Coordinates of C-alpha atoms (C1' of nucleotides) in Angstrom, one line a residue:
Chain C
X498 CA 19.8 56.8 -39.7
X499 CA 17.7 55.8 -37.2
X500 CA 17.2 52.3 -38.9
X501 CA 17.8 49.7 -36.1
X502 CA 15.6 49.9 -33.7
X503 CA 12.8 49.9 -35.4
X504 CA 13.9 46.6 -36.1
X505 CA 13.9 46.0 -32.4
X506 CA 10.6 47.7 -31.7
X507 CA 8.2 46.0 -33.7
X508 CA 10.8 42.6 -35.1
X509 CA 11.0 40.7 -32.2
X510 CA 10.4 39.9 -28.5
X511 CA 11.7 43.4 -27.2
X512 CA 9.4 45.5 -25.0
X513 CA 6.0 44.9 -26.8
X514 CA 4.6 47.6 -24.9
X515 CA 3.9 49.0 -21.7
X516 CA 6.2 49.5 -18.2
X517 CA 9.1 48.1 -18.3
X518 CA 11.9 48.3 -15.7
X519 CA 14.9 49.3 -15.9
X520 CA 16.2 45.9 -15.3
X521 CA 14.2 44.3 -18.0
X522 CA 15.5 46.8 -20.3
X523 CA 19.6 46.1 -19.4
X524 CA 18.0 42.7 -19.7
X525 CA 16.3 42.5 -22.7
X526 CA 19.6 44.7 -24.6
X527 CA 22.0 42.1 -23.1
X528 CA 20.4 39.3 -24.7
X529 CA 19.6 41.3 -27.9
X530 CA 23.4 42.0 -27.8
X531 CA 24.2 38.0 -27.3
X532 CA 22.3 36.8 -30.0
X533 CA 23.6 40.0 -32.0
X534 CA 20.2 41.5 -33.2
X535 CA 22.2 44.9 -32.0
X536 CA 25.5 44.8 -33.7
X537 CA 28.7 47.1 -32.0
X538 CA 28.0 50.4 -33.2
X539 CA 24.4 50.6 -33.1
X540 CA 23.2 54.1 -31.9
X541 CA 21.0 53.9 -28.5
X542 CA 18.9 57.0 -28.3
X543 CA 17.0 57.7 -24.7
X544 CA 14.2 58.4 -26.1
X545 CA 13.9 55.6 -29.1
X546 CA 14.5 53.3 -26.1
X547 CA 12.1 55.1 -24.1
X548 CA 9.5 54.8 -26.3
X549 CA 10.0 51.2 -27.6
X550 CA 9.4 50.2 -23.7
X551 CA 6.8 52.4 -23.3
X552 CA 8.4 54.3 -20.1
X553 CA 10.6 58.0 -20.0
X554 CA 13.9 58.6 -20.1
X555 CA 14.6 58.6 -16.3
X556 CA 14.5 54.6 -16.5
X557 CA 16.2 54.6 -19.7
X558 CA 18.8 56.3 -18.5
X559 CA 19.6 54.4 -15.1
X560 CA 19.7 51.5 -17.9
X561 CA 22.2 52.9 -20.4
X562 CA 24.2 53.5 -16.9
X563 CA 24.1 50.3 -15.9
X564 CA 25.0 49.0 -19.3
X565 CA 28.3 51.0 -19.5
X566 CA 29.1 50.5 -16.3
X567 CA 28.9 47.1 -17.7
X568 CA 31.2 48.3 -20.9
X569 CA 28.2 46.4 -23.0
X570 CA 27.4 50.3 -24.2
X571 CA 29.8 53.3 -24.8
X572 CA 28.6 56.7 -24.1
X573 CA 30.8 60.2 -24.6
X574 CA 29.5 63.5 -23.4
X575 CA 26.6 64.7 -25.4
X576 CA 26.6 62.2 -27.8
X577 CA 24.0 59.3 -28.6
X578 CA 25.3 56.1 -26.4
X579 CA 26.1 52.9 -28.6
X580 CA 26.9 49.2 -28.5
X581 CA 30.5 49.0 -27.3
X582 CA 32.9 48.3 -30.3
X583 CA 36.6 47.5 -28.5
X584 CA 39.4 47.4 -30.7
X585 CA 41.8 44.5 -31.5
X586 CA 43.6 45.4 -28.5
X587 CA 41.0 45.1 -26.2
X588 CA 39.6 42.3 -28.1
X589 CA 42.6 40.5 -27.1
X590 CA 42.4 41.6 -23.8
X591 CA 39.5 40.1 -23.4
X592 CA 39.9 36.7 -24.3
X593 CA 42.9 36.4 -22.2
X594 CA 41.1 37.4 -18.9
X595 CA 38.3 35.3 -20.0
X596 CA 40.6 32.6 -20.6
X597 CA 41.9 33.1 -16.8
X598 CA 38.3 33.2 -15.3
X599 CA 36.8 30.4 -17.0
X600 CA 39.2 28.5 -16.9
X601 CA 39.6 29.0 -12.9
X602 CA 35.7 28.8 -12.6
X603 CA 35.5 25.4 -14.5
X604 CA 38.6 24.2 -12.4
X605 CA 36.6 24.9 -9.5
X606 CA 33.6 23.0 -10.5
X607 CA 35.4 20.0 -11.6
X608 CA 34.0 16.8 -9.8
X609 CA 31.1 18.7 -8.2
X610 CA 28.7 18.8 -10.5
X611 CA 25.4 18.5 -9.8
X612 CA 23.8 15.5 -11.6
X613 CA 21.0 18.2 -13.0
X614 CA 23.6 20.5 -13.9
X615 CA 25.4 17.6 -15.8
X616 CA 22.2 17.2 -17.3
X617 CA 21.8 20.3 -18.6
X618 CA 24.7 21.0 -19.9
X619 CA 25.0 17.9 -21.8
X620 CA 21.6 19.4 -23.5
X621 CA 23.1 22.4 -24.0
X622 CA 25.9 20.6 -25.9
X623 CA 23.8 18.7 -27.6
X624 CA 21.0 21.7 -28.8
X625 CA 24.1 23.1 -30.6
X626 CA 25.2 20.2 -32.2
X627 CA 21.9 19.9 -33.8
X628 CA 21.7 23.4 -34.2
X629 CA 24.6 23.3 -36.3
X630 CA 23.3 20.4 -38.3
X631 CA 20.3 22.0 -38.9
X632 CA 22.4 24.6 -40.6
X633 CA 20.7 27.1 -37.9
X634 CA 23.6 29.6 -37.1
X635 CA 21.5 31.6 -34.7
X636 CA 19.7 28.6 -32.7
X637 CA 23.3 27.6 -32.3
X638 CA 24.8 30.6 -31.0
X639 CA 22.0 30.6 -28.9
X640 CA 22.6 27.3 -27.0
X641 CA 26.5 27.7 -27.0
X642 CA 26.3 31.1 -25.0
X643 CA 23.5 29.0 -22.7
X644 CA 26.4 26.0 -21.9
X645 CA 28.9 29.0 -21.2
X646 CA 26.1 31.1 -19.2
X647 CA 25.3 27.8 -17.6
X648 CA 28.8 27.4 -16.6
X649 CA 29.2 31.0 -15.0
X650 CA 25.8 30.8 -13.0
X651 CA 26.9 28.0 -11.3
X652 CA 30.1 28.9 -10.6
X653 CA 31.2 28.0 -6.9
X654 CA 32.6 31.9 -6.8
X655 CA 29.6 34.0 -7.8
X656 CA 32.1 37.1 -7.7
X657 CA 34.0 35.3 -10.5
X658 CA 30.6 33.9 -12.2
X659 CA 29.4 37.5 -12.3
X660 CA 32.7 38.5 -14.2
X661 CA 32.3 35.7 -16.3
X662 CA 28.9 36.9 -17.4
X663 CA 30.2 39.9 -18.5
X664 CA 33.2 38.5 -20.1
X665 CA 31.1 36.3 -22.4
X666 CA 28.8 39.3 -23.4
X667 CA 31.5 41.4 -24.6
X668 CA 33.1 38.0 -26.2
X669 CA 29.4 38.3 -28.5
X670 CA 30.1 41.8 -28.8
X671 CA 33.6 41.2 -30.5
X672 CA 32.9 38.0 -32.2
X673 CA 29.6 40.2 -34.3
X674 CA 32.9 42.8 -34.6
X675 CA 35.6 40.4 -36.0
X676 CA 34.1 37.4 -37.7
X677 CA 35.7 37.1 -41.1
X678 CA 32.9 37.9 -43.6
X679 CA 33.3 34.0 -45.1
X680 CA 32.8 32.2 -41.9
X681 CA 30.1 30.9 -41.4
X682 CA 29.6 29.7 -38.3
X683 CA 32.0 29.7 -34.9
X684 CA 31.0 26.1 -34.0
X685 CA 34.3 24.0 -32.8
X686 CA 33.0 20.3 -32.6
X687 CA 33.3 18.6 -30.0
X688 CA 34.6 21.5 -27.8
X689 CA 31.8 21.3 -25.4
X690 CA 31.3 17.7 -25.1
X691 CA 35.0 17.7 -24.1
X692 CA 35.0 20.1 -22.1
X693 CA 31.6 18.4 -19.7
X694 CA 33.9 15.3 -20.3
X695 CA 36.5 16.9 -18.2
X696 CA 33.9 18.4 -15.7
X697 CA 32.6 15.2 -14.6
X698 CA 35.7 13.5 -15.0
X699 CA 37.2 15.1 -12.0
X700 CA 40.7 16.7 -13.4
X701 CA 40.4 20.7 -12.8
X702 CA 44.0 21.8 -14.9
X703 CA 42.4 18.8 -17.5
X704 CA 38.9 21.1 -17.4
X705 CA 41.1 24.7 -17.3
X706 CA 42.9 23.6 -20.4
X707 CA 40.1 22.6 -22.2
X708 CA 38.4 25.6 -21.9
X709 CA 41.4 27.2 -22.2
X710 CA 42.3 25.5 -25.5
X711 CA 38.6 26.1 -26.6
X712 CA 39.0 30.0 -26.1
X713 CA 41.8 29.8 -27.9
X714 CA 40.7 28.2 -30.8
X715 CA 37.7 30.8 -31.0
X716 CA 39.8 33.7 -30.9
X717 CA 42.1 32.1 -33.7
X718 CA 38.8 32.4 -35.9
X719 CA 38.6 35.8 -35.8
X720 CA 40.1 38.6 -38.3
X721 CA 42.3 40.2 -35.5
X722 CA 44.8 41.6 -38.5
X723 CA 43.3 44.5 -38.9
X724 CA 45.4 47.8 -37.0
X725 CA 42.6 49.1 -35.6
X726 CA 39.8 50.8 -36.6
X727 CA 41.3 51.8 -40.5
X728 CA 39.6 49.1 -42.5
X729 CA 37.0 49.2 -39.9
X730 CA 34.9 50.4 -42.5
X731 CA 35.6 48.0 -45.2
X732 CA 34.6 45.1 -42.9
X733 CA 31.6 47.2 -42.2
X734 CA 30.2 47.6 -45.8
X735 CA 31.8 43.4 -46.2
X736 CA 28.6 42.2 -44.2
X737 CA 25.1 44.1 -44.5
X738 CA 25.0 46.7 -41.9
X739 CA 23.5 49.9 -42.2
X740 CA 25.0 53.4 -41.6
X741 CA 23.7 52.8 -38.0
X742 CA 27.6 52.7 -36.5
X743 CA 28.8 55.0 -38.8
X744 CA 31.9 56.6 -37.0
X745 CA 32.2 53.6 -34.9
Chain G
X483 CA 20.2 58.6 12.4
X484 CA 21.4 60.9 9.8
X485 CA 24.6 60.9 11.0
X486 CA 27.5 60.1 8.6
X487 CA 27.1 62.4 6.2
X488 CA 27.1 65.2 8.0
X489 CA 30.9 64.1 8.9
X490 CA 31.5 63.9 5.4
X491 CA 29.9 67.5 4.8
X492 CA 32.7 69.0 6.4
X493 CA 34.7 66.8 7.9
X494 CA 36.8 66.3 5.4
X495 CA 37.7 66.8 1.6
X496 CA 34.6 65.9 0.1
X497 CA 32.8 68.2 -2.0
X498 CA 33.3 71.8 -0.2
X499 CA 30.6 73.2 -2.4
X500 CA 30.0 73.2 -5.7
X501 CA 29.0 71.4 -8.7
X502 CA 30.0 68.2 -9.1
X503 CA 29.9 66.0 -12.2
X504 CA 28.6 62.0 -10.9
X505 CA 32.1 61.1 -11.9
X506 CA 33.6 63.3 -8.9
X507 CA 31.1 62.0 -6.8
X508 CA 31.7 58.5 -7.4
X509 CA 35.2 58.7 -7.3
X510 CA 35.1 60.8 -4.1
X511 CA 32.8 58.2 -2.6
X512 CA 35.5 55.9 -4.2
X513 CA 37.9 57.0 -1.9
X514 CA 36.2 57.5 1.0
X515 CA 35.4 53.4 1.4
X516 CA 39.4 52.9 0.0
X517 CA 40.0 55.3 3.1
X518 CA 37.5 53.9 5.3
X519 CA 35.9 57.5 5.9
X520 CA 32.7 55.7 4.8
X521 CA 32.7 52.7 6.8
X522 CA 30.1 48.9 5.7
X523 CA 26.4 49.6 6.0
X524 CA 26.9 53.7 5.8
X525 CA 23.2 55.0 4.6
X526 CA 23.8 57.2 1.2
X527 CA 20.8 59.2 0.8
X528 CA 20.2 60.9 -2.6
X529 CA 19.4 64.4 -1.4
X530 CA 22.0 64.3 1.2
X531 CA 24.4 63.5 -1.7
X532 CA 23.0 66.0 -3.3
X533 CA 23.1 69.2 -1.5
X534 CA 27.3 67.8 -0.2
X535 CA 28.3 68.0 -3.8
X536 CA 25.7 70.9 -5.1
X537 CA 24.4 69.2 -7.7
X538 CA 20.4 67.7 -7.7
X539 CA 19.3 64.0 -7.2
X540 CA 19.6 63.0 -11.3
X541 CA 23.6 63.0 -10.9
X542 CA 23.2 61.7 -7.3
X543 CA 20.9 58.5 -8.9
X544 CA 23.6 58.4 -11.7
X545 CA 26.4 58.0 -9.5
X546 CA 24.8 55.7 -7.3
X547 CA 23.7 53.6 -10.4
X548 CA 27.8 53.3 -11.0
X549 CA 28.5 52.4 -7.5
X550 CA 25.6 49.9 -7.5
X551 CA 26.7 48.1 -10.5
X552 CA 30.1 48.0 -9.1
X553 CA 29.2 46.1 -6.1
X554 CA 30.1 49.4 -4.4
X555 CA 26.7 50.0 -3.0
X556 CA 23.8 48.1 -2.6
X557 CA 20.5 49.5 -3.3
X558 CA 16.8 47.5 -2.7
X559 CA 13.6 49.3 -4.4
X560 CA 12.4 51.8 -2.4
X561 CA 15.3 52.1 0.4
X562 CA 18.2 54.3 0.5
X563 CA 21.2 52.9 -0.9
X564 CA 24.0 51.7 1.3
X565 CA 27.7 51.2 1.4
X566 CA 27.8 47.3 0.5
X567 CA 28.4 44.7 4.0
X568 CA 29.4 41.6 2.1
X569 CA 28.5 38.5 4.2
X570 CA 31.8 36.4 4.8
X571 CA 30.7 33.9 2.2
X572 CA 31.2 36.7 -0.6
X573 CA 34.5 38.2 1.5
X574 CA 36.2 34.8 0.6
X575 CA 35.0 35.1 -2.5
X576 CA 36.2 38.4 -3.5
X577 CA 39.4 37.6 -1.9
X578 CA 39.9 34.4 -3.9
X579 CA 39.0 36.3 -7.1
X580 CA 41.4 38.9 -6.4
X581 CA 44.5 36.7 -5.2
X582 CA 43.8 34.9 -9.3
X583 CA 43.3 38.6 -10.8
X584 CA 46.2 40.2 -9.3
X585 CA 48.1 37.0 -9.0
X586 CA 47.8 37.1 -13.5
X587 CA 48.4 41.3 -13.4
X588 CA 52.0 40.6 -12.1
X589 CA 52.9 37.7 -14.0
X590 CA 52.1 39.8 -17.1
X591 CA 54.0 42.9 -15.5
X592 CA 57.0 40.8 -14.5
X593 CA 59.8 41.6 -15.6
X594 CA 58.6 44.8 -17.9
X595 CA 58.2 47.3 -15.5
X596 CA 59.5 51.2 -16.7
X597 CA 62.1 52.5 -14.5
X598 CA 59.7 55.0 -13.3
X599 CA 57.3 52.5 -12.8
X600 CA 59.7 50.3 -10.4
X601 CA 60.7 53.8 -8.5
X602 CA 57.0 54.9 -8.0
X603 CA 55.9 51.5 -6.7
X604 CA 59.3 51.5 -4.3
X605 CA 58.3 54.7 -3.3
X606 CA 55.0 53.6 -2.1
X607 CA 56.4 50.8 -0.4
X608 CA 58.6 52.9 1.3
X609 CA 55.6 55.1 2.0
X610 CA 54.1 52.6 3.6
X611 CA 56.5 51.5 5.7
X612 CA 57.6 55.1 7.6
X613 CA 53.9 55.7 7.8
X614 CA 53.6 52.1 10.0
X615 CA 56.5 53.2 11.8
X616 CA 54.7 56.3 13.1
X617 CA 51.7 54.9 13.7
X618 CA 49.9 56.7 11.3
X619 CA 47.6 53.8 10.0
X620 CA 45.7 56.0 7.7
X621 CA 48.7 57.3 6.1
X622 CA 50.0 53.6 5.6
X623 CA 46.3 52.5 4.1
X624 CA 46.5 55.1 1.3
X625 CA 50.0 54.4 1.1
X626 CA 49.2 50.4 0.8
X627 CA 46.2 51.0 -1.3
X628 CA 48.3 53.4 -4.0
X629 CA 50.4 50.4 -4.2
X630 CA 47.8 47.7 -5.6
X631 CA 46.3 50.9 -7.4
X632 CA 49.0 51.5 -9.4
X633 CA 49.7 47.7 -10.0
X634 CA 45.7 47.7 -11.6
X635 CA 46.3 50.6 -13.7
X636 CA 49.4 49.5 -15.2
X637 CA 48.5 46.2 -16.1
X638 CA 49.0 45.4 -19.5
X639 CA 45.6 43.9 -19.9
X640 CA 43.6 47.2 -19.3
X641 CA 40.3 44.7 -18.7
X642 CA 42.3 43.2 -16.0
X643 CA 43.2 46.2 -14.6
X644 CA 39.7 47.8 -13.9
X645 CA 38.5 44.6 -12.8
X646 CA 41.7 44.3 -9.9
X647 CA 40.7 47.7 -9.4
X648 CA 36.9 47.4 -8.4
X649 CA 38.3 44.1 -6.4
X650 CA 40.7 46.0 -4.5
X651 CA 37.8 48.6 -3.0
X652 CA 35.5 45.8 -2.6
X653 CA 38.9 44.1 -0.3
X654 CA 38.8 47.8 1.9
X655 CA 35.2 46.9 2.6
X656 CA 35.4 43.7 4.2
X657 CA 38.1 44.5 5.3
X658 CA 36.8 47.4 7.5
X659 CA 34.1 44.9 8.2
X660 CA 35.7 41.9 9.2
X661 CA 39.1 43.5 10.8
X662 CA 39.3 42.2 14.0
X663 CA 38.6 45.4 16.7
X664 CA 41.6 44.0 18.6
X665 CA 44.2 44.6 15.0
X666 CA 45.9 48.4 15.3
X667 CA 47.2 47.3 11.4
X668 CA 47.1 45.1 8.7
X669 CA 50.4 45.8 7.6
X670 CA 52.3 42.6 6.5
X671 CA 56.0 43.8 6.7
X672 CA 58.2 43.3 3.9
X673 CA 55.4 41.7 1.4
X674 CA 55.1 44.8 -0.6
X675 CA 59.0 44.7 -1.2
X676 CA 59.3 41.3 -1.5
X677 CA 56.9 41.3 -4.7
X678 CA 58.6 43.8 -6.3
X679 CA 61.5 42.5 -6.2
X680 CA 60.2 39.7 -7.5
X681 CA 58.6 41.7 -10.3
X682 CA 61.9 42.9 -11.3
X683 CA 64.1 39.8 -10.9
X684 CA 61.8 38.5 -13.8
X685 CA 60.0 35.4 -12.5
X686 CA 56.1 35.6 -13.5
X687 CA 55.2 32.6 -11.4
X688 CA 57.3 33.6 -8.5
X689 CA 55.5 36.8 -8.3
X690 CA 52.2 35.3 -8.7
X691 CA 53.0 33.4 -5.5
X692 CA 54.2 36.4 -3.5
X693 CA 51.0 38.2 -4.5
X694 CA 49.1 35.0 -2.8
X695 CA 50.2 34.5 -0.3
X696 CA 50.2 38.0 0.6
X697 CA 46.7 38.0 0.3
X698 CA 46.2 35.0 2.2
X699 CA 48.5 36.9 4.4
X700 CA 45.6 39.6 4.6
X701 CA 42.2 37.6 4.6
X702 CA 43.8 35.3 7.3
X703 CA 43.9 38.0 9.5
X704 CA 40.3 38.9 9.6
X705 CA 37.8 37.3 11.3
X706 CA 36.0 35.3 9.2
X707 CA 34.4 32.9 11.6
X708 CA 31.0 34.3 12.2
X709 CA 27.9 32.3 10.7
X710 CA 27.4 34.9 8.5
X711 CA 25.5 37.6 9.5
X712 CA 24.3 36.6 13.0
X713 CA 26.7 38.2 15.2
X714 CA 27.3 40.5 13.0
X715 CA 25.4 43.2 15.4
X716 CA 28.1 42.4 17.7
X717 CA 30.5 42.9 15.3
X718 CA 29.2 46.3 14.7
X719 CA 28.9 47.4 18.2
X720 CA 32.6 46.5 19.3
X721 CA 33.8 49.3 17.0
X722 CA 32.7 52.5 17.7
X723 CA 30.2 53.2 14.7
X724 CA 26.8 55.5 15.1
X725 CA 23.6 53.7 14.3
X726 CA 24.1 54.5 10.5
X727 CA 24.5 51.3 9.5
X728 CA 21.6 50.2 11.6
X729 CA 20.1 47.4 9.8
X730 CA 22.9 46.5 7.6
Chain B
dT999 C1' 1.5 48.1 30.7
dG1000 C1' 2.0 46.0 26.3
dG1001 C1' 0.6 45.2 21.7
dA1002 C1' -1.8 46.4 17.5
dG1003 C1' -3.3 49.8 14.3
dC1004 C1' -2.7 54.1 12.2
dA1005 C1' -1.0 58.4 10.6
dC1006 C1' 2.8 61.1 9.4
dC1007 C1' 7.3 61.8 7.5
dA1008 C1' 11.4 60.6 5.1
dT1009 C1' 13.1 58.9 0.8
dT1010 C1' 12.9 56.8 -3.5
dG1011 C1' 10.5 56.1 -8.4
dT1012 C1' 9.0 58.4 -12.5
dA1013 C1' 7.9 61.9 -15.6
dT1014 C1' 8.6 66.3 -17.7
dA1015 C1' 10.4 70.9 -18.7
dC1016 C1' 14.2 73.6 -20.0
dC1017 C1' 18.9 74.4 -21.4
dG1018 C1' 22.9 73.6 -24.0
dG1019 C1' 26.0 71.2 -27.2
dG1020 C1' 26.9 68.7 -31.4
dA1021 C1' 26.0 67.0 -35.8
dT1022 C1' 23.9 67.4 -40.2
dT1023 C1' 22.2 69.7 -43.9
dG1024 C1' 21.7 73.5 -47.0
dT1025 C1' 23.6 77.4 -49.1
dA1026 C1' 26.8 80.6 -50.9
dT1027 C1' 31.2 81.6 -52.6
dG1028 C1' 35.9 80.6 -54.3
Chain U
dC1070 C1' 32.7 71.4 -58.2
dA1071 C1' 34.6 71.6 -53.7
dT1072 C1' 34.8 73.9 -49.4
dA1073 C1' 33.5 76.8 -45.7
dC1074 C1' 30.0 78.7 -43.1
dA1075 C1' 25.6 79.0 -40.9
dA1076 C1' 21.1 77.6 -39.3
dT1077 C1' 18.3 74.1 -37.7
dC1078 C1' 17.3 70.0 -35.5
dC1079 C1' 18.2 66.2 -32.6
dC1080 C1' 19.6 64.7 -28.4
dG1081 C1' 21.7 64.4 -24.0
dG1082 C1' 22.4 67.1 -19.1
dT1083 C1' 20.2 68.9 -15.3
dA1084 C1' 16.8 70.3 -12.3
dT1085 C1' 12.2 70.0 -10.5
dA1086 C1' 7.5 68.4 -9.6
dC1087 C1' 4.5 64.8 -8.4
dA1088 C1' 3.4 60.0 -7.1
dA1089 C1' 4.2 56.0 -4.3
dT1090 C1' 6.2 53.2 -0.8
dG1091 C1' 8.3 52.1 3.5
dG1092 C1' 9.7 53.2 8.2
dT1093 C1' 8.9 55.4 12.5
dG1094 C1' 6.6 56.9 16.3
dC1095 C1' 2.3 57.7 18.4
dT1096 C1' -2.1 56.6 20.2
dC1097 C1' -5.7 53.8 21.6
dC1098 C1' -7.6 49.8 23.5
dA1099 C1' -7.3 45.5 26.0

DNA sequence: TGGAGCACCATTGTATACCGGGATTGTATG
DNA sequence: CATACAATCCCGGTATACAATGGTGCTCCA
């Protein structure tokens, strides 16, 4: 049952030890979340957490707030919090208001790009494309989510770059959730290149639809079909999880 | 220097006693900024918070935590949390984010509102209006703010919806900020009707419009001219608030 | 008299102890 | 063999104690 995080605690980059805060922890579960080492689902016990970053459950729990406040975790009364798992509805829900937001916050960076921001996100772009070459699904995720991240830290509106941010973590969350089984990787060709095209080129709708179109075509890969949460299981057992999201 | 709370204590609805759950106390907190009871800057120490609402500092920090991570309250290490004083940089933000939030909520409720829904929001128009017409500005806020409210919470896309919602307190808080001491109102007469009708009549982009430029309507008349944070003392000591937001 | 240094107090940060609820597992019975 | 019941264990909820930090006001000296 407990299964996961022992992954985390001794598998990767997480914690290592002693005195974290409880910053670095929302941190380190956000990104552990993006590059989904912690599928929806997965159980978050205080204490497990506690101990993996060496600190009590005081911080741990000012964490696990901040994290649903964030809806990245869900927690019911007197029950272990988990990963957030939304539903096709709110799946759906999603991508439309992240459709609006990026699309608005790349409208308003059209033409003012920075010359070092251009820069990087044409290595961004770039990093996935070879990524994806390289046949390395999870160095690819990894740079796409850094162009999109790139995009919403640099957003002229930090309110709306702030929403952004969240938007694109619960996109991970729901993309780890929905995937079909088969797919292999998300990558759209060319999306990103396009869309920097537009960003430079100085036509904000040009850039909104772009990004617009590129949502779009991500959520089109997804097995949305499903009416919620009855062959939840079967797509469960489909990919190699363990029991760790059981009643998700 | 204590000041504020004890107002709170029992001046008015909050708490009276007993054991509160950090979900009372953020919502009661919650409405106290949407009410302006619990004006910019406002110190919110935990034990204070604690012995209002009966309950010890854990479920204060909890609630806090919420209200921090929805840009309610602002909290640096080691000092006691305050009601967030957005500088006017971020109040044009947040009003831009909200005019494309809400703007999207109405085009998607156009034309689909329930009967009862259509009756409840005309009553609050209505509301608003008598309570304007007797001067009684606190009435017409609630009244105002139960209009936008109930706009957010019956948005078909439930993510846009909480997000309008956390935008509209954030709006109340520069607002009480940056209202000019010279304003007795903010009503804008008529908007409130004119976007429902337009709601009902069916046009999405129409409505989008009238939400606009009723919220252009609104940020134009504060007084967003200060250099950000300079004379903002000034600001402070034109209206009639203690020292409790001293250093804000 | 004014400024610098210091001590005290207010308030937060962290850990821990105790309580209570829920889930799981084991057992007995139909 | 299935199901219902019961005990146990795990885990979260709350309160409290202790440590640490920052702010305030006082005093002392120039």
């Amino acid at each position: 049952m407990s299964g996961s995080w022992q992954q985390e605690r001794h598998g990767n980059d997480i914690s290592s030890g002693s005195r974290a805060s409880d910053e670095q922890i929302v941190e380190q579960v956000r990104r552990a979340v993006l590059t989904q080492r912690l599928p929806p689902g997965t159980r978050l016990p205080e204490v497990a957490l506690g101990e993996a970053f060496g600190v009590s459950r005081s911080v741990v729990r000012k964490a696990l707030t901040r994290l649903v406040a964030n809806h990245v975790a869900v927690q019911r009364p007197n029950q272990v919090a988990r990963i957030a798992s939304p539903d096709v509805d709110e799946t759906r829900e999603i991508f439309s208001a992240r459709r609006l937001i990026e699309g608005e916050v790349v409208a308003l960076m059209t033409g003012s790009l920075t010359q070092a921001l251009r820069q990087r996100l044409a290595a961004l772009a770039e990093a996935e494309k070879a990524a994806f070459a390289e046949g390395d699904e999870e160095r690819r995720i990894e740079a796409s989510l850094a162009f999109h991240h790139c995009l919403a830290e640099h957003s002229p509106n930090r309110t709306l770059g702030a929403m952004l941010g969240d938007l694109i973590l619960r996109t991970s969350i729901v993309i780890a959730l929905y995937k079909p089984a088969d797919l292999a990787s998300c990558y759209l060709e060319g999306d990103h290149d396009d869309l920097l095209a537009q960003l430079v080129a100085g036509q904000p709708d040009a850039a909104r639809a772009r990004v617009q179109t590129h949502l779009n075509s991500l959520e089109a890969l997804l097995d949305l079909r499903t009416p919620t949460g009855a062959i939840d299981l079967g797509a469960l057992f489909g990919r190699g999880q363990s029991l760790s999201q059981a009643d998700a």
